[in-house]
mmCIF file with all atom_site columns, C-alpha atoms and ligand atoms in Angstrom:
data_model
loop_
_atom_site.group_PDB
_atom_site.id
_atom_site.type_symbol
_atom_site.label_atom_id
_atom_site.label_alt_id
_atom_site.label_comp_id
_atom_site.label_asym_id
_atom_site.label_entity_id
_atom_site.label_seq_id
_atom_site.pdbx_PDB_ins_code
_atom_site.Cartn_x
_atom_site.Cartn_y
_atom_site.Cartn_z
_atom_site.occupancy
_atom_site.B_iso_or_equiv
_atom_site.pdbx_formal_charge
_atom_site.auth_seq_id
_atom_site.auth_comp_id
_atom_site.auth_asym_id
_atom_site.auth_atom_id
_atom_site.pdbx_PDB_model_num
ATOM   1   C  CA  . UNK A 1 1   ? -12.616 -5.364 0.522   1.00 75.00 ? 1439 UNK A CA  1
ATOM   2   C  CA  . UNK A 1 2   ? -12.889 -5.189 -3.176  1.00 93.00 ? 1440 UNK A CA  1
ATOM   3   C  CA  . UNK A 1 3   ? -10.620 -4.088 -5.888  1.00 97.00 ? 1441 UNK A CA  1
ATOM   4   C  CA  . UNK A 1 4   ? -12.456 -1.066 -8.115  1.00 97.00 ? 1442 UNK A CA  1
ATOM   5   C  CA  . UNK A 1 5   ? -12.367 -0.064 -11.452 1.00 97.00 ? 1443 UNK A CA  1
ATOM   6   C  CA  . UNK A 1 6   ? -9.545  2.990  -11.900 1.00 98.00 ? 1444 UNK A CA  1
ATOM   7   C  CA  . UNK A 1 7   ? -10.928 5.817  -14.381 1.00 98.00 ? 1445 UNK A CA  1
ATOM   8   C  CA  . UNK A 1 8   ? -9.085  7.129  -17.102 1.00 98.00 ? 1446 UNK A CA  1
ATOM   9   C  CA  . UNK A 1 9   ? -8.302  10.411 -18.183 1.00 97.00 ? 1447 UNK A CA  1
ATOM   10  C  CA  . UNK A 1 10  ? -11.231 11.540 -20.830 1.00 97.00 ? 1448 UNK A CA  1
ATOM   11  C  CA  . UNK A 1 11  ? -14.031 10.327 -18.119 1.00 98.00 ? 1449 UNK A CA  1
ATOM   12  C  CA  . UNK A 1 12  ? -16.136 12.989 -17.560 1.00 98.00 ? 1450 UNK A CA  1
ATOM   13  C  CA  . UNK A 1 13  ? -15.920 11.928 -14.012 1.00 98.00 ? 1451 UNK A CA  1
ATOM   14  C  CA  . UNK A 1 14  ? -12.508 12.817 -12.992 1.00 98.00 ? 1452 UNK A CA  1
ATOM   15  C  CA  . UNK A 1 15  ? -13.591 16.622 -14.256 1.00 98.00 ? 1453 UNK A CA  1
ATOM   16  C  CA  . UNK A 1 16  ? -16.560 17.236 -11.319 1.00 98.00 ? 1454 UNK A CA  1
ATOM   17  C  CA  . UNK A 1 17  ? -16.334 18.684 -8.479  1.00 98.00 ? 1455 UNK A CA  1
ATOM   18  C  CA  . UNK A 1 18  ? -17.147 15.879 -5.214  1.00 98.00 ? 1456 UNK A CA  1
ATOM   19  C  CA  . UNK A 1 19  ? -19.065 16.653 -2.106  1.00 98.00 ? 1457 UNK A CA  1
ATOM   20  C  CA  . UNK A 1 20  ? -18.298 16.923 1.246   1.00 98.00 ? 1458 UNK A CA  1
ATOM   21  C  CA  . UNK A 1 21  ? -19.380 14.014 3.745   1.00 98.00 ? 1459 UNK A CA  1
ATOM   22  C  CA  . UNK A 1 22  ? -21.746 15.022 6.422   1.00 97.00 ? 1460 UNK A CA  1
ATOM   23  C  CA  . UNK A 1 23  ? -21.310 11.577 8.327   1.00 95.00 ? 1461 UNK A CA  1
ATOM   24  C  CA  . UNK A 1 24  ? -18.842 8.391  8.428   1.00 96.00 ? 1462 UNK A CA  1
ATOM   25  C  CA  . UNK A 1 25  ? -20.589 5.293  7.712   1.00 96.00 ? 1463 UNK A CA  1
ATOM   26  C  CA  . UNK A 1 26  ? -19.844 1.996  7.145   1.00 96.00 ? 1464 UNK A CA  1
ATOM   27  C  CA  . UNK A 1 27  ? -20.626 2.558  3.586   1.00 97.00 ? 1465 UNK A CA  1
ATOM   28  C  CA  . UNK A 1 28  ? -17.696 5.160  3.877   1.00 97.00 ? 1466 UNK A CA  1
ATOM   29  C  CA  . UNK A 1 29  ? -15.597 3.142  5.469   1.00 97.00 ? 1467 UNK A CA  1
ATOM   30  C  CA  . UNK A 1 30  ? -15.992 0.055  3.165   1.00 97.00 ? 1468 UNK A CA  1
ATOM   31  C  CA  . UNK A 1 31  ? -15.321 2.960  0.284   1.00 98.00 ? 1469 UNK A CA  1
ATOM   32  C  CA  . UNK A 1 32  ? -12.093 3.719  2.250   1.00 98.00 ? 1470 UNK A CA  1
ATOM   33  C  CA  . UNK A 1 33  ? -10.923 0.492  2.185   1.00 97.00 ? 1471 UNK A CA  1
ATOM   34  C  CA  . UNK A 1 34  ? -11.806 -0.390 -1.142  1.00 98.00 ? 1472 UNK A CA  1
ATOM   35  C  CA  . UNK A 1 35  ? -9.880  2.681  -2.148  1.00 98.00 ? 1473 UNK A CA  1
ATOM   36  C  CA  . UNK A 1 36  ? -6.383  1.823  0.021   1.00 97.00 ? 1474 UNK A CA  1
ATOM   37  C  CA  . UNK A 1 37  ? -6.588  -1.982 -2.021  1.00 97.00 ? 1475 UNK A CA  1
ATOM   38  C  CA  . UNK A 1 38  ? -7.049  -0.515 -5.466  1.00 97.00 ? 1476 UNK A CA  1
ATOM   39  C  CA  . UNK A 1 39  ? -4.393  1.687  -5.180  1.00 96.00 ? 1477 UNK A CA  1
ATOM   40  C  CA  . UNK A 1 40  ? -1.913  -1.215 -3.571  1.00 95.00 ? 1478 UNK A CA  1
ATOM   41  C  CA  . UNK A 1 41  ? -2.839  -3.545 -6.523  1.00 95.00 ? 1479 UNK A CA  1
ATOM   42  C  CA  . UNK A 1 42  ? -2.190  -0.250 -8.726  1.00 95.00 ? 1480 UNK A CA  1
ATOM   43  C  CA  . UNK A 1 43  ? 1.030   0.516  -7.256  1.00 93.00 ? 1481 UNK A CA  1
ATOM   44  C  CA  . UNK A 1 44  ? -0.291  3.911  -6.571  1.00 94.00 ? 1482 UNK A CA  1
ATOM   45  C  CA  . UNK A 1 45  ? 0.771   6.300  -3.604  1.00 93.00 ? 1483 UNK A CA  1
ATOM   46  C  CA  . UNK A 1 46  ? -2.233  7.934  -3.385  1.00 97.00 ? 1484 UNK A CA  1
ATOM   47  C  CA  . UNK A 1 47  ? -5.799  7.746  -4.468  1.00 98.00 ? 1485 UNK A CA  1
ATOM   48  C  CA  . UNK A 1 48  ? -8.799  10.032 -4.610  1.00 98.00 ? 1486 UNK A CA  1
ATOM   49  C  CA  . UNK A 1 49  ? -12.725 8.942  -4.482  1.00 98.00 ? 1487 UNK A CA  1
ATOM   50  C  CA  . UNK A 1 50  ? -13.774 10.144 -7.811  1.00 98.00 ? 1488 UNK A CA  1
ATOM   51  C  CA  . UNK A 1 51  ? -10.965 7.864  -9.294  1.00 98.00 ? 1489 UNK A CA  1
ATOM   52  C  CA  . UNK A 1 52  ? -12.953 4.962  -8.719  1.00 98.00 ? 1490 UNK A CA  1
ATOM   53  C  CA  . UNK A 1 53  ? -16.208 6.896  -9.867  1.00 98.00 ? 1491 UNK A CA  1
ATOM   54  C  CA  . UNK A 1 54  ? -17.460 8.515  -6.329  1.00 98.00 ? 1492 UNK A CA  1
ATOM   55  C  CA  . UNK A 1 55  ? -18.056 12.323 -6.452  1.00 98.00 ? 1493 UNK A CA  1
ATOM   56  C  CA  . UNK A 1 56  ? -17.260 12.336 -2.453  1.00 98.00 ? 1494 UNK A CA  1
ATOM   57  C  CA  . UNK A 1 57  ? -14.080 14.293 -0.621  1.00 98.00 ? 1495 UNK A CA  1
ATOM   58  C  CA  . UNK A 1 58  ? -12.316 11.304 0.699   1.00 98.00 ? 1496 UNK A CA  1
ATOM   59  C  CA  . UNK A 1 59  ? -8.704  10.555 -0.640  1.00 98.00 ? 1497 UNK A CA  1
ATOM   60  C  CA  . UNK A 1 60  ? -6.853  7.586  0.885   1.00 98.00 ? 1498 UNK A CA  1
ATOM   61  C  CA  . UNK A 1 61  ? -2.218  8.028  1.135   1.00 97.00 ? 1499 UNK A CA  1
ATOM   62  C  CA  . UNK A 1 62  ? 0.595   5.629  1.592   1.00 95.00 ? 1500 UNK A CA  1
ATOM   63  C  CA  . UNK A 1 63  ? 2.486   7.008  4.201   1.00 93.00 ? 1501 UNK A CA  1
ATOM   64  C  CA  . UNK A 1 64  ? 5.678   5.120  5.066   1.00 86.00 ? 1502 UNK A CA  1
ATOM   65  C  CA  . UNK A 1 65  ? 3.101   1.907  4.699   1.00 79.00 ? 1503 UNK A CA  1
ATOM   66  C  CA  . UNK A 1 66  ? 0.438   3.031  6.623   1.00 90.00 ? 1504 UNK A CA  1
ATOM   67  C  CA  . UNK A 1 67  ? -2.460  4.028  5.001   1.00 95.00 ? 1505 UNK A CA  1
ATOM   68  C  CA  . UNK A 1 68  ? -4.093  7.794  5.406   1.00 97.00 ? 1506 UNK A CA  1
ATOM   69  C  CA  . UNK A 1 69  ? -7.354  7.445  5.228   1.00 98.00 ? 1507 UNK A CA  1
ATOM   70  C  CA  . UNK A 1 70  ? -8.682  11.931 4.442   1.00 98.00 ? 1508 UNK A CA  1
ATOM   71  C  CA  . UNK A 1 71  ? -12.114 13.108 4.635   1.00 98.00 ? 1509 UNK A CA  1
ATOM   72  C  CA  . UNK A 1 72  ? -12.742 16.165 3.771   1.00 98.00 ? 1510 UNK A CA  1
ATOM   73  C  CA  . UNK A 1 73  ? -9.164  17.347 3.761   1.00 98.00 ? 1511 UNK A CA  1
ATOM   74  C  CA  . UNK A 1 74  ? -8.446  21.547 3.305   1.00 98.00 ? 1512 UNK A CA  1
ATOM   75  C  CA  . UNK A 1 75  ? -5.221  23.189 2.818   1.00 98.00 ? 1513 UNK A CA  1
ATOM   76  C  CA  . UNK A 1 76  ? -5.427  25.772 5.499   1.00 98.00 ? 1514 UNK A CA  1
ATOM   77  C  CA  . UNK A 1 77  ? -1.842  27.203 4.551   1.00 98.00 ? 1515 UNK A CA  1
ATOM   78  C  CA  . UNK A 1 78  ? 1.142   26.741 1.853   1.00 98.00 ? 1516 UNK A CA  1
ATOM   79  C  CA  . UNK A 1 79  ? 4.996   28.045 2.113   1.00 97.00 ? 1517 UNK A CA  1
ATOM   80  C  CA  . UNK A 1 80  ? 7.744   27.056 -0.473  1.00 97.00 ? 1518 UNK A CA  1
ATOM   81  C  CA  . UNK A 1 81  ? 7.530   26.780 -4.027  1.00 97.00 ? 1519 UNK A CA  1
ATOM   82  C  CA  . UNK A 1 82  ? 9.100   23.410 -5.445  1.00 96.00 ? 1520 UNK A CA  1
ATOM   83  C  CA  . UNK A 1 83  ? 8.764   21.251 -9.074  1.00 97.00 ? 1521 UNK A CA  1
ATOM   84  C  CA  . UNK A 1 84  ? 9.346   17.942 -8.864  1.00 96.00 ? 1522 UNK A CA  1
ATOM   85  C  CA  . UNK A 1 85  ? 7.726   14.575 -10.618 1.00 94.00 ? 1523 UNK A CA  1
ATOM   86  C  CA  . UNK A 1 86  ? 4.424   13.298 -10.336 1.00 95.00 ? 1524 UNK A CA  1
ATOM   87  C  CA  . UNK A 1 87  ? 2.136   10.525 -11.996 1.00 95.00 ? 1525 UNK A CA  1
ATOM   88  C  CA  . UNK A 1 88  ? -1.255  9.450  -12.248 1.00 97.00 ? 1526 UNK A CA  1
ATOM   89  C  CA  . UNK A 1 89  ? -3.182  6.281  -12.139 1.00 97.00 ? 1527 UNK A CA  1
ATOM   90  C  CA  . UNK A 1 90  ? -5.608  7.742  -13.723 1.00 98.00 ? 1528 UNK A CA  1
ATOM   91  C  CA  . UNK A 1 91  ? -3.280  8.442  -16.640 1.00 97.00 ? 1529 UNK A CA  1
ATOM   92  C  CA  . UNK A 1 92  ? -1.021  5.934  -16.996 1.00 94.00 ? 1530 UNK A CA  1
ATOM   93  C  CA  . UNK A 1 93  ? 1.886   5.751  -18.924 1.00 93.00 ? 1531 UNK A CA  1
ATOM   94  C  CA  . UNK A 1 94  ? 2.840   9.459  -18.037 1.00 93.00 ? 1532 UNK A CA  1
ATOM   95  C  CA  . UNK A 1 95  ? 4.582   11.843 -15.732 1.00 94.00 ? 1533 UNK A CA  1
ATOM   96  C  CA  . UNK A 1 96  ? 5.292   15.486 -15.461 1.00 95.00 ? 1534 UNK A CA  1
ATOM   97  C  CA  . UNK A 1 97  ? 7.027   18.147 -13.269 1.00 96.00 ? 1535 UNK A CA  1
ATOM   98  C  CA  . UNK A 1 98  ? 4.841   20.148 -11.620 1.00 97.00 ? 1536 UNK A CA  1
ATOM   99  C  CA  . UNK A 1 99  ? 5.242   23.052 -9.635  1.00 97.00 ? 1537 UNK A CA  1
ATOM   100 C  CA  . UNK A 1 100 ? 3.582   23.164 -5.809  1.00 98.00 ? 1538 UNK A CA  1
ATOM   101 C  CA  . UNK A 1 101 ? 4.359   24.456 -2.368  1.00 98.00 ? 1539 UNK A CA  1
ATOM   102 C  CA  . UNK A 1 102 ? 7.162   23.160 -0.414  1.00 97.00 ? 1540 UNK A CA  1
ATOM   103 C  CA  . UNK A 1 103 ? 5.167   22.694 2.985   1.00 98.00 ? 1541 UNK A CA  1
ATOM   104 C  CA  . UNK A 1 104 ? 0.855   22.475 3.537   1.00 98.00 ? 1542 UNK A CA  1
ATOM   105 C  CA  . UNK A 1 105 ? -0.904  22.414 6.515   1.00 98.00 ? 1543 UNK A CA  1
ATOM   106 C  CA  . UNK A 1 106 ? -3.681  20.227 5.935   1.00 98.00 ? 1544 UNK A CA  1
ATOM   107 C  CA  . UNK A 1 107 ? -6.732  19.483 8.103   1.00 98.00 ? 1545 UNK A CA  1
ATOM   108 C  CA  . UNK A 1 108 ? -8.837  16.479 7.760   1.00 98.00 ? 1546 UNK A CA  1
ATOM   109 C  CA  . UNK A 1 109 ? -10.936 14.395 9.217   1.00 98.00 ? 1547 UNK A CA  1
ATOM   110 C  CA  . UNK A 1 110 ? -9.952  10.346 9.915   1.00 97.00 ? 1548 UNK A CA  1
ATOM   111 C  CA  . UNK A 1 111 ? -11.764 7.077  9.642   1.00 96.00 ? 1549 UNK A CA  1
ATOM   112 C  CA  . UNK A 1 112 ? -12.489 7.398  13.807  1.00 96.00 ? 1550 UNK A CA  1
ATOM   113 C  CA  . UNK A 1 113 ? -13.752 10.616 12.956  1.00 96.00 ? 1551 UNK A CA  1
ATOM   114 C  CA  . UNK A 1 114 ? -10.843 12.470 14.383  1.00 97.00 ? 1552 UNK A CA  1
ATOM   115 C  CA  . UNK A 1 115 ? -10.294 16.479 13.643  1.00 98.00 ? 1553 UNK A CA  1
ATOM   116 C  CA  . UNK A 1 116 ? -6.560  16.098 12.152  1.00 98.00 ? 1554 UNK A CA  1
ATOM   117 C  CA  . UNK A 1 117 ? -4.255  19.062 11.830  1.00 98.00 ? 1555 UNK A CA  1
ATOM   118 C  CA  . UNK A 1 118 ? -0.878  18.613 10.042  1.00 98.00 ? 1556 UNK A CA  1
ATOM   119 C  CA  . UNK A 1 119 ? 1.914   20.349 8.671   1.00 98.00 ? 1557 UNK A CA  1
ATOM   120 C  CA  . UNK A 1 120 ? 3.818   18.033 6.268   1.00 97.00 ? 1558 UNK A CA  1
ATOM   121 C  CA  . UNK A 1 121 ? 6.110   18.599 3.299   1.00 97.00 ? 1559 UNK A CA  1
ATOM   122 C  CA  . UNK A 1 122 ? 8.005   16.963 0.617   1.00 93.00 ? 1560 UNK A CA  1
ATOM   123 C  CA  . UNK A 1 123 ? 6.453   14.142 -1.324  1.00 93.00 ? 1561 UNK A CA  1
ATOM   124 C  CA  . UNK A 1 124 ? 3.433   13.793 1.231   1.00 95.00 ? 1562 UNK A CA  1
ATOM   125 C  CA  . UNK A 1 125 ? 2.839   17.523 0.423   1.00 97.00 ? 1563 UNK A CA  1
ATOM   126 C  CA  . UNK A 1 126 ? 2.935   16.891 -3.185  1.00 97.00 ? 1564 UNK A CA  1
ATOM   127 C  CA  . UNK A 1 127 ? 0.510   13.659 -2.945  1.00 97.00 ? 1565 UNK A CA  1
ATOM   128 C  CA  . UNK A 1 128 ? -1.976  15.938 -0.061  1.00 98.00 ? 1566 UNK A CA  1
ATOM   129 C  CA  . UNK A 1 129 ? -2.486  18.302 -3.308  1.00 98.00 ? 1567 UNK A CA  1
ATOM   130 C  CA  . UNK A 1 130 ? -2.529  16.432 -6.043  1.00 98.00 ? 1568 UNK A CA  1
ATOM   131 C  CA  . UNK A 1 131 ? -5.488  14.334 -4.551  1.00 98.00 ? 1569 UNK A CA  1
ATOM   132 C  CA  . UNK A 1 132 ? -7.029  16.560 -3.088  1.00 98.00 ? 1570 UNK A CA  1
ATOM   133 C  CA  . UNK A 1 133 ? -7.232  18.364 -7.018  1.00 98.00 ? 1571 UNK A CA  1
ATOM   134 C  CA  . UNK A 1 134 ? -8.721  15.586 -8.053  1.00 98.00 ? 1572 UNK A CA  1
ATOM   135 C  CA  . UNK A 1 135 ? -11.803 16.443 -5.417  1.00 98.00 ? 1573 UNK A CA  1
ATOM   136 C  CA  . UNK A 1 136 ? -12.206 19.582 -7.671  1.00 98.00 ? 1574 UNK A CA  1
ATOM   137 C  CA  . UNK A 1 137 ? -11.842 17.911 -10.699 1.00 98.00 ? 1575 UNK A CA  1
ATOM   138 C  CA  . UNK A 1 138 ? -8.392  19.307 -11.204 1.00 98.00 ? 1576 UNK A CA  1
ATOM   139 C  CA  . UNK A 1 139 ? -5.781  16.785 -12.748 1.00 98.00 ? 1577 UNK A CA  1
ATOM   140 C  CA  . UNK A 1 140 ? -1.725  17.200 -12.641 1.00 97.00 ? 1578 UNK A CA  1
ATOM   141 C  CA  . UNK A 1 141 ? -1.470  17.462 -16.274 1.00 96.00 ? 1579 UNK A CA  1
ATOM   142 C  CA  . UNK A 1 142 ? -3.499  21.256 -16.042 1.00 97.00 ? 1580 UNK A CA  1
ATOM   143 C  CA  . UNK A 1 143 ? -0.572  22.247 -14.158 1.00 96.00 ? 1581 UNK A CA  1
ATOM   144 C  CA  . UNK A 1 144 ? 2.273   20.619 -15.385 1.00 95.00 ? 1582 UNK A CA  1
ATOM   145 C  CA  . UNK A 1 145 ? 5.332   22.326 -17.389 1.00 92.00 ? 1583 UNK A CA  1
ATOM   146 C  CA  . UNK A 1 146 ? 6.254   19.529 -18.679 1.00 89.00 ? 1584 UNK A CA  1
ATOM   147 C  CA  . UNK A 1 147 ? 4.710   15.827 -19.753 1.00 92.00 ? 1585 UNK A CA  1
ATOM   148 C  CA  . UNK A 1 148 ? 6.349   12.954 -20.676 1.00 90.00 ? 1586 UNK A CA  1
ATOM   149 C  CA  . UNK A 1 149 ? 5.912   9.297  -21.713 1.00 90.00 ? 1587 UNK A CA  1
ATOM   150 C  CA  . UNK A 1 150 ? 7.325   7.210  -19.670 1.00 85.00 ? 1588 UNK A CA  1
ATOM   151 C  CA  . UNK A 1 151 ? 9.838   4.422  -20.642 1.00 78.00 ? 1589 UNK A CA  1
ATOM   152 C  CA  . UNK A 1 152 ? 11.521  1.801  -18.786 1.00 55.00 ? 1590 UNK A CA  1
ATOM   153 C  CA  . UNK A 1 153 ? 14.157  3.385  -17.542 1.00 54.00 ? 1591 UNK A CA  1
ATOM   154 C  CA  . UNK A 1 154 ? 12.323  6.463  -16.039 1.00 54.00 ? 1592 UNK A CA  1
ATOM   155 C  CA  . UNK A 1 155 ? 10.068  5.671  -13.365 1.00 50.00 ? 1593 UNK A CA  1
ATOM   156 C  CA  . UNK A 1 156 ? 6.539   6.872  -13.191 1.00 47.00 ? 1594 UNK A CA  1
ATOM   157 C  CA  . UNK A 1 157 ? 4.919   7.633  -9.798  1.00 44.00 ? 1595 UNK A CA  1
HETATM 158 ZN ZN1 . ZN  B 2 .   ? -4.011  11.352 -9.625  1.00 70.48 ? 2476 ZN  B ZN1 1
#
């Protein structure tokens, strides 16, 4: 496993659109992983491929310390309206409130090439959508009512 190189807001990268994967490979996997280390040594919750510079739909979560590993993840439905915080690693330093559904169903495939169906909400909602954005080049700050700077005593996610 390797740690990659985060990109930064203003990289033309984070603004394209990735591509779907037609097969899970080692190379994949080895991506996968790569992704789940960066964003532990980031302190991240979530991280998408093209934040490490890979136009491909694969988004990695930390969920209750387990890893999701998400390829080719879909929002099939959305309920519920809700603004709460979010952060980026690729813009650090910041947060905002940002308004998203309450409750997704989200379909995905795994690393054992599983077909997963799932309804979740709350924060695992919010970090399903805000990575899979980044797939379409979408970051939180296009949404966001309101940005900040964070300082020490507010805590950035
Ligand atoms: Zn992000």
């Amino acid at each position: 496993m390797a740690i990659r190189n985060i990109r930064i807001e203003g990289d033309p990268i984070l603004r394209k659109k990735s591509k779907e994967i037609k097969m899970i490979d080692e190379k994949i996997i080895q991506l996968a992983q790569d992704m789940i280390e960066t964003m532990r040594s980031a302190k991240g919750l979530g991280l998408a491929a093209p934040q490490v510079g890979i136009l491909k739909r694969i988004i990695v979560l930390e969920e209750e310390d387990n890893p999701t590993i998400a390829i080719n993840p879909k929002i099939i439905h959305s309920e519920g309206e809700i603004t709460d915080i979010e952060g980026c690693l690729s813009i650090p330093g910041y947060s905002g409130y940002v308004k998203r559904a309450e409750k997704i169903v989200v379909e995905y495939i795994d690393e054992n090439n599983n077909n997963i169906k799932r309804e979740v909400s709350g924060y695992l909602a919010r970090a399903f959508m805000h990575e899979i954005d980044h797939l379409d080049g979408i970051l939180y700050i296009d949404k966001a009512e309101k940005i900040y700077k964070d300082t020490e005593d507010e805590v950035g996610v």
